Amino acid sequence: MGWLRSLTRFWAIASKEIKQLARDRLTLAMIIGVPLLEITLFGYAINTDVRQLEAAVADQANTTASRELVRSAEATQVIRVIETVAGPVELKRQLDAGRIDVGIFIPPDFERRLQDLERPAAQLLINGSDPIIANIARQLVRLPAPFTAADRSPAVLEARNYYNPEERTEVQIVPGLIGVILNLTMVLFTAIAIVRERERGNLELLIATPVQRGELILGKIFPYIIIGMIQMNIILFVGTWLFDVPLRGSIWDLYVAAAFFVIATLALGITISTMAKTQFQAMQLTVFTFLPSILLSGFMFPFEGMPEPAQYIGEVLPLTHFVRLTRGIVLRGSELNQLLPELFALTAFSVVMVTIAILRFRKRLD
Amino acid sequence: MSSSDIAIKADNLTRRFGPITAVDGLSLSIEKAQVYGFLGPNGSGKSTAIRMLCGLLKPTAGTVSVLGFELPEQADAVRSRIGYMTQEFSLYEDMTVLENLRFLSTIYALPRQQRRERVEQALETYDLRDLQHQFSGTMSGGQRQRLALAAATLHQPELLILDEPTSGVDPQSRRDFWDRLFDLVGHGTTVLLSTHYLDEAERCHQLAILNEGQLVAEGAPAELMNTLDAQVVEIDTSEALKVRHELSQHDQVQSVAQLGTRLHALLDNDIDDPVAEVTRWLKDCDDDIEVSAVSANLEDVFVAATENRQQLEPET
């Protein structure tokens, strides 16, 4: 009988929460609006494919080969030549003034240098103050190689890109973005959940009833699992439709992975909720956990490139494991049983967090 | 009186918040099936005491047993046997009357059939039938109070604890509210409530006057009025300000409270003829003065109990 009562009370809390959510238009709008807005913004704005850098050319050779070099540099769309100048001094001046990011200097003896494999034939002047621009522009250095023999095909160096041959950033971003968006909204919603009842005075009544801590906390989490899955569908739909992201693995695997992740983030949120005194504090704490999640999860920067301590922190964050899961399922077509360690990590995180939340939550006002 | 007739027993109950002692060595015992009132000014520790008696706050020192269960250890057993009405309205404002009642009946884990019956019964008893589909946030103070009481009694608790249940409620609703409380008491429920209305305090079977966290007087209201350690004179005057000032010069005057054009002065018992004495004191203040001896009312009791510590501040 005891467990039946528990189930009854759990369901009372959960259905009350759903009823309130359905009436809260702002929150309802956020459930749909936040993922839509974020995926559109992130998808378009986080774009590390730099294109159309403004460039100037000083072509002192002015031969067929030199003009060919400029044309093919432009053909990459990495640069867009906006100006032709006399020599390296003018290029430098334009760089200094910030009017161009890239300058191409072709010396008068370009043809002769081309034959000489020991010496570079032309020079690339790069605005190194922006690391991403510098990185991208430096790729142009590979350009001259094919021109030693213009008709030679395939090229001397062939690069092959797996999983994202078009090198479109959206494809890499969207799977991780599912996690980032869920992370933000799920933690925030639940972080506010208990604090709101405290602020509105409902909690004082509720804790004077026989409702148990676990019933209250699990009942509060439950509706958001559904919301999390709705949000994931929105992101997935927009991702495939707007950004043409392929789903190479099974969608059911993705759902399972998302469910594990949603529970982990909700557990984190509810733990925050037991610590914060006001809704404002709950939001601050949410941001406090959100930033490391974005920065250290491998979503923004390659995980392997981070210093070891940062990797340890990253391993603790649910987003890290979910980014690995989604990238695996969506881009590489992995199956869940190849990614079990990530699921275990998420489960462990959830269990620890819910336990902390239940232990921290006292049915008292002090 | 056997221990099974006692609903609440507190012994030396103390609660400190940092440097502030909100409740200081409170000892009391509350009999079953009566209305027990906490009377005290704001900040006297009424709410803190009530919260400790519900198990919502842990005492810094002292012991509480409620319905035979020790707090805070057996708080869960107590919670299903008490109904608690918070000072602020604490039901869900974005849910209707019916939804709130159904929610709480489920939280109390009543059997399904009983849940429906009790909610129906509550709608009837507390005149909420016509309001059942109204959001509780849009209701008046009196309507909210009825809903809160309905919600607190859904599970038919043995003990009802009400923290200033009638603040912000019109007089008619307050009267109805008290009728309902006495109905419940008639069915064997024990009621503990706090108030700062004297007329309400007078309706309680037993009254405890709290001041600055301490119990300064306890007993039935009539008994408190009869055994007041002071004589009361009523002074009818048009020069109230002057009279008050004059009276405050005398050490034998414990306090003076004004009721319209009349003043109530509490005098030490060692004055033999208080009317003559006061008339003599006031002969220079007002020619047209009337002094008479009256029996103490509850306000006099309250003033005497609370003003021993805060000298001659006008009571609000």
Coordinates of C-alpha atoms in Angstrom, one line a residue, chain B:
Chain B
M1 CA -6.4 15.0 33.0
S2 CA -4.9 12.1 31.2
S3 CA -2.2 12.6 28.7
S4 CA -4.5 11.4 25.9
D5 CA -6.5 14.5 26.4
I6 CA -3.6 16.7 25.5
A7 CA -3.1 17.6 21.8
I8 CA 0.1 19.6 22.1
K9 CA 2.6 19.7 24.8
A10 CA 5.6 22.0 24.5
D11 CA 8.4 22.3 27.1
N12 CA 10.8 25.1 27.2
L13 CA 10.5 25.6 23.4
T14 CA 13.1 28.0 22.1
R15 CA 14.0 29.2 18.6
R16 CA 16.9 31.5 17.7
F17 CA 17.6 33.0 14.3
G18 CA 21.2 34.2 14.6
P19 CA 21.3 36.7 17.4
I20 CA 17.5 37.0 17.6
T21 CA 15.5 34.8 19.9
A22 CA 12.1 34.6 18.3
V23 CA 10.6 32.2 20.8
D24 CA 12.0 32.1 24.3
G25 CA 11.3 29.1 26.6
L26 CA 7.7 28.6 25.7
S27 CA 6.0 25.9 27.7
L28 CA 2.3 25.0 27.2
S29 CA -0.1 22.2 27.0
I30 CA -3.2 22.4 24.8
E31 CA -6.2 20.3 25.6
K32 CA -8.1 18.4 22.8
A33 CA -11.4 19.7 21.3
Q34 CA -11.0 23.3 22.1
V35 CA -9.8 26.5 20.5
Y36 CA -6.4 27.6 21.8
G37 CA -5.3 31.1 20.7
F38 CA -1.9 32.8 20.5
L39 CA -2.4 36.5 21.0
G40 CA 0.5 38.9 20.5
P41 CA 1.7 41.9 18.6
N42 CA 3.6 41.5 15.3
G43 CA 7.0 40.0 15.9
S44 CA 6.0 38.4 19.2
G45 CA 6.9 34.9 17.9
K46 CA 3.5 33.6 17.1
S47 CA 4.3 32.3 13.6
T48 CA 7.6 30.8 14.7
A49 CA 6.0 29.0 17.6
I50 CA 3.3 27.7 15.3
R51 CA 5.8 26.5 12.7
M52 CA 7.7 24.6 15.4
L53 CA 4.5 23.0 16.6
C54 CA 3.8 21.8 13.0
G55 CA 7.3 20.4 12.6
L56 CA 8.2 23.0 10.0
L57 CA 11.0 24.6 12.1
K58 CA 13.4 22.7 14.3
P59 CA 13.5 24.1 17.8
T60 CA 16.9 25.4 19.0
A61 CA 16.0 24.0 22.4
G62 CA 13.1 22.3 24.1
T63 CA 10.7 19.5 23.2
V64 CA 7.4 19.3 21.5
S65 CA 4.9 16.5 21.3
V66 CA 1.9 16.7 19.0
L67 CA -0.9 14.2 19.3
G68 CA 1.4 12.0 21.2
F69 CA 4.2 12.1 18.6
E70 CA 7.6 13.6 19.3
L71 CA 8.8 16.4 16.9
P72 CA 10.8 16.6 14.8
E73 CA 11.6 12.9 14.8
Q74 CA 8.0 11.7 14.1
A75 CA 7.0 14.6 12.0
D76 CA 5.7 12.4 9.2
A77 CA 3.2 10.7 11.5
V78 CA 2.0 14.1 12.7
R79 CA 1.6 15.6 9.2
S80 CA -1.1 13.3 8.1
R81 CA -3.1 14.1 11.3
I82 CA -2.8 17.9 11.2
G83 CA -4.3 20.5 8.9
Y84 CA -2.2 23.7 8.5
M85 CA -3.3 27.0 7.2
T86 CA -0.5 29.3 6.5
Q87 CA -0.5 33.0 7.2
E88 CA -0.1 33.9 3.5
F89 CA -2.5 32.2 1.1
S90 CA -0.5 29.2 -0.1
L91 CA -2.7 27.3 -2.5
Y92 CA -2.0 27.5 -6.2
E93 CA -3.3 30.8 -7.7
D94 CA -3.2 29.5 -11.2
M95 CA -5.4 26.6 -10.4
T96 CA -9.2 26.5 -9.8
V97 CA -10.9 25.9 -6.5
L98 CA -11.8 22.4 -7.6
E99 CA -8.3 21.6 -8.9
N100 CA -6.7 22.8 -5.7
L101 CA -9.0 20.7 -3.6
R102 CA -8.5 17.6 -5.8
F103 CA -4.7 18.1 -5.7
L104 CA -4.6 18.2 -1.9
S105 CA -7.0 15.3 -1.5
T106 CA -4.6 13.3 -3.6
I107 CA -1.6 14.5 -1.7
Y108 CA -3.2 13.3 1.4
A109 CA -3.5 10.0 -0.4
L110 CA -7.1 9.5 0.5
P111 CA -8.8 6.5 -1.1
R112 CA -10.2 7.4 -4.5
Q113 CA -13.9 7.2 -3.5
Q114 CA -13.3 9.2 -0.3
R115 CA -11.4 11.8 -2.3
R116 CA -14.4 12.6 -4.4
E117 CA -16.8 12.6 -1.4
R118 CA -14.6 14.9 0.7
V119 CA -14.1 17.4 -2.1
E120 CA -17.9 17.5 -2.7
Q121 CA -18.5 17.9 1.0
A122 CA -15.9 20.7 1.2
L123 CA -17.5 22.6 -1.7
E124 CA -20.8 22.3 0.1
T125 CA -19.6 23.1 3.7
Y126 CA -17.5 26.1 2.7
D127 CA -19.8 27.6 0.1
L128 CA -17.5 27.1 -2.7
R129 CA -19.8 25.3 -5.1
D130 CA -20.4 28.4 -7.2
L131 CA -16.7 29.2 -7.2
Q132 CA -15.4 25.8 -8.1
H133 CA -14.2 26.7 -11.5
Q134 CA -12.7 30.0 -10.5
F135 CA -8.9 30.5 -10.3
S136 CA -8.0 30.9 -6.7
G137 CA -5.8 33.9 -7.5
T138 CA -8.8 35.9 -8.6
M139 CA -10.8 35.4 -5.4
S140 CA -11.4 37.8 -2.5
G141 CA -9.8 37.5 0.9
G142 CA -12.8 35.9 2.4
Q143 CA -13.2 33.4 -0.4
R144 CA -9.6 32.4 -0.3
Q145 CA -9.8 31.9 3.4
R146 CA -12.8 29.5 3.0
L147 CA -10.8 27.6 0.3
A148 CA -7.7 27.4 2.6
L149 CA -9.8 26.1 5.5
A150 CA -11.6 23.6 3.2
A151 CA -8.2 22.4 2.0
A152 CA -6.7 22.1 5.5
T153 CA -9.7 20.0 6.7
L154 CA -10.0 17.7 3.6
H155 CA -8.4 14.8 5.4
Q156 CA -10.4 15.5 8.6
P157 CA -7.3 16.2 10.8
E158 CA -7.4 15.8 14.6
L159 CA -5.6 19.1 15.0
L160 CA -6.0 22.2 12.9
I161 CA -3.3 24.9 13.1
L162 CA -4.1 28.3 11.7
D163 CA -1.6 31.1 11.5
E164 CA -3.5 34.4 11.5
P165 CA -6.4 32.9 9.5
T166 CA -8.5 36.1 9.5
S167 CA -6.1 38.8 8.5
G168 CA -7.4 40.7 5.6
V169 CA -10.9 39.3 5.8
D170 CA -14.1 41.3 6.2
P171 CA -16.1 41.1 9.5
Q172 CA -18.9 39.0 8.1
S173 CA -16.5 36.4 6.7
R174 CA -14.7 36.4 10.0
R175 CA -17.9 35.6 11.9
D176 CA -18.8 32.8 9.5
F177 CA -15.3 31.5 9.8
W178 CA -15.6 31.3 13.6
D179 CA -18.9 29.5 13.3
R180 CA -17.2 26.9 11.1
L181 CA -14.3 26.6 13.6
F182 CA -16.7 25.9 16.4
D183 CA -18.5 23.3 14.2
L184 CA -15.2 21.5 13.8
V185 CA -14.4 21.7 17.5
G186 CA -17.9 20.3 18.2
H187 CA -16.8 17.3 16.2
G188 CA -13.7 16.8 18.3
T189 CA -11.1 18.8 16.4
T190 CA -8.5 20.7 18.3
V191 CA -7.8 24.2 16.9
L192 CA -4.7 26.2 17.5
L193 CA -4.7 29.7 16.0
S194 CA -2.8 32.9 16.2
T195 CA -4.4 36.3 16.0
H196 CA -4.0 39.9 16.8
Y197 CA -7.7 40.7 16.9
L198 CA -8.9 41.0 20.5
D199 CA -12.5 40.1 19.7
E200 CA -11.3 36.8 18.2
A201 CA -9.0 36.1 21.1
E202 CA -12.0 36.5 23.4
R203 CA -13.7 33.6 21.6
C204 CA -10.9 31.1 22.3
H205 CA -11.3 28.6 25.1
Q206 CA -7.8 29.2 26.2
L207 CA -5.5 32.0 25.4
A208 CA -1.8 32.5 25.5
I209 CA -0.4 36.1 25.3
L210 CA 3.0 36.2 23.7
N211 CA 5.3 39.1 23.8
E212 CA 8.8 39.2 22.5
G213 CA 8.9 35.5 22.2
Q214 CA 7.8 34.8 25.8
L215 CA 4.5 33.6 27.2
V216 CA 3.4 36.5 29.4
A217 CA -0.1 35.3 30.3
E218 CA -2.2 32.2 29.8
G219 CA -5.7 31.1 30.7
A220 CA -9.3 31.3 29.7
P221 CA -10.1 34.9 28.6
A222 CA -12.7 35.4 31.4
E223 CA -10.2 34.1 33.9
L224 CA -7.5 36.4 32.6
M225 CA -9.8 39.4 32.8
N226 CA -10.9 38.5 36.4
T227 CA -7.4 38.0 37.7
L228 CA -5.8 41.0 36.1
D229 CA -3.2 42.3 38.5
A230 CA -4.4 45.9 38.2
Q231 CA -7.4 48.1 38.7
V232 CA -9.1 49.7 35.7
V233 CA -10.6 53.1 35.6
E234 CA -12.3 54.7 32.7
I235 CA -11.9 58.4 32.1
D236 CA -14.3 60.3 29.9
T237 CA -12.6 63.5 28.8
S238 CA -12.3 66.0 25.9
E239 CA -8.7 66.7 26.9
A240 CA -7.3 63.2 26.3
L241 CA -3.8 64.3 25.4
K242 CA -3.4 66.4 28.5
V243 CA -4.9 63.6 30.7
R244 CA -2.6 61.0 29.2
H245 CA 0.4 63.2 29.9
E246 CA -0.7 63.9 33.5
L247 CA -1.3 60.2 34.2
S248 CA 2.1 59.1 32.8
Q249 CA 3.7 61.2 35.5
H250 CA 2.4 58.8 38.2
D251 CA 4.3 55.6 39.0
Q252 CA 1.2 53.7 40.1
V253 CA -0.2 54.0 36.5
Q254 CA 0.8 51.0 34.6
S255 CA -0.6 52.1 31.2
V256 CA -3.1 54.2 29.5
A257 CA -5.0 53.3 26.4
Q258 CA -7.4 55.5 24.5
L259 CA -10.8 54.3 23.1
G260 CA -12.4 57.3 21.3
T261 CA -13.0 60.0 23.9
R262 CA -12.5 57.5 26.7
L263 CA -9.3 56.4 28.3
H264 CA -8.6 53.2 30.1
A265 CA -5.9 53.5 32.8
L266 CA -4.5 50.5 34.6
L267 CA -3.5 51.2 38.2
D268 CA -1.6 49.3 40.7
N269 CA -3.7 47.3 43.2
D270 CA -2.4 49.1 46.2
I271 CA -4.4 52.2 45.6
D272 CA -7.4 52.1 47.9
D273 CA -9.8 54.4 46.1
P274 CA -8.7 54.6 42.5
V275 CA -11.6 56.8 41.3
A276 CA -10.9 59.4 43.9
E277 CA -7.2 59.2 43.4
V278 CA -7.4 59.7 39.7
T279 CA -9.9 62.5 40.0
R280 CA -7.5 64.3 42.3
W281 CA -4.6 63.8 39.9
L282 CA -6.6 65.2 37.0
K283 CA -8.4 68.1 38.6
D284 CA -6.2 70.6 36.8
C285 CA -6.6 69.0 33.4
D286 CA -10.2 69.2 32.6
D287 CA -13.3 70.6 34.5
D288 CA -15.7 68.3 32.8
I289 CA -14.1 65.0 33.6
E290 CA -15.8 61.7 34.5
V291 CA -13.9 58.9 36.2
S292 CA -15.4 55.5 36.9
A293 CA -14.2 52.1 38.0
V294 CA -14.8 49.4 35.4
S295 CA -14.0 45.7 35.2
A296 CA -11.0 44.8 33.0
N297 CA -11.6 43.8 29.4
L298 CA -9.3 41.7 27.2
E299 CA -7.5 44.7 25.9
D300 CA -6.6 45.8 29.4
V301 CA -5.2 42.3 29.9
F302 CA -3.3 42.4 26.7
V303 CA -1.9 45.9 27.5
A304 CA -1.0 44.9 31.0
A305 CA 0.8 41.8 29.8
T306 CA 2.7 43.3 26.9
E307 CA 3.5 46.8 28.2
N308 CA 5.4 45.7 31.2
R309 CA 8.3 45.5 28.8
Q310 CA 7.5 48.3 26.3
Q311 CA 6.6 51.2 28.5
L312 CA 3.5 53.2 27.5
E313 CA 3.7 52.9 23.8
P314 CA 0.3 53.5 22.2
E315 CA -1.1 50.2 21.2
T316 CA -2.3 49.6 17.7

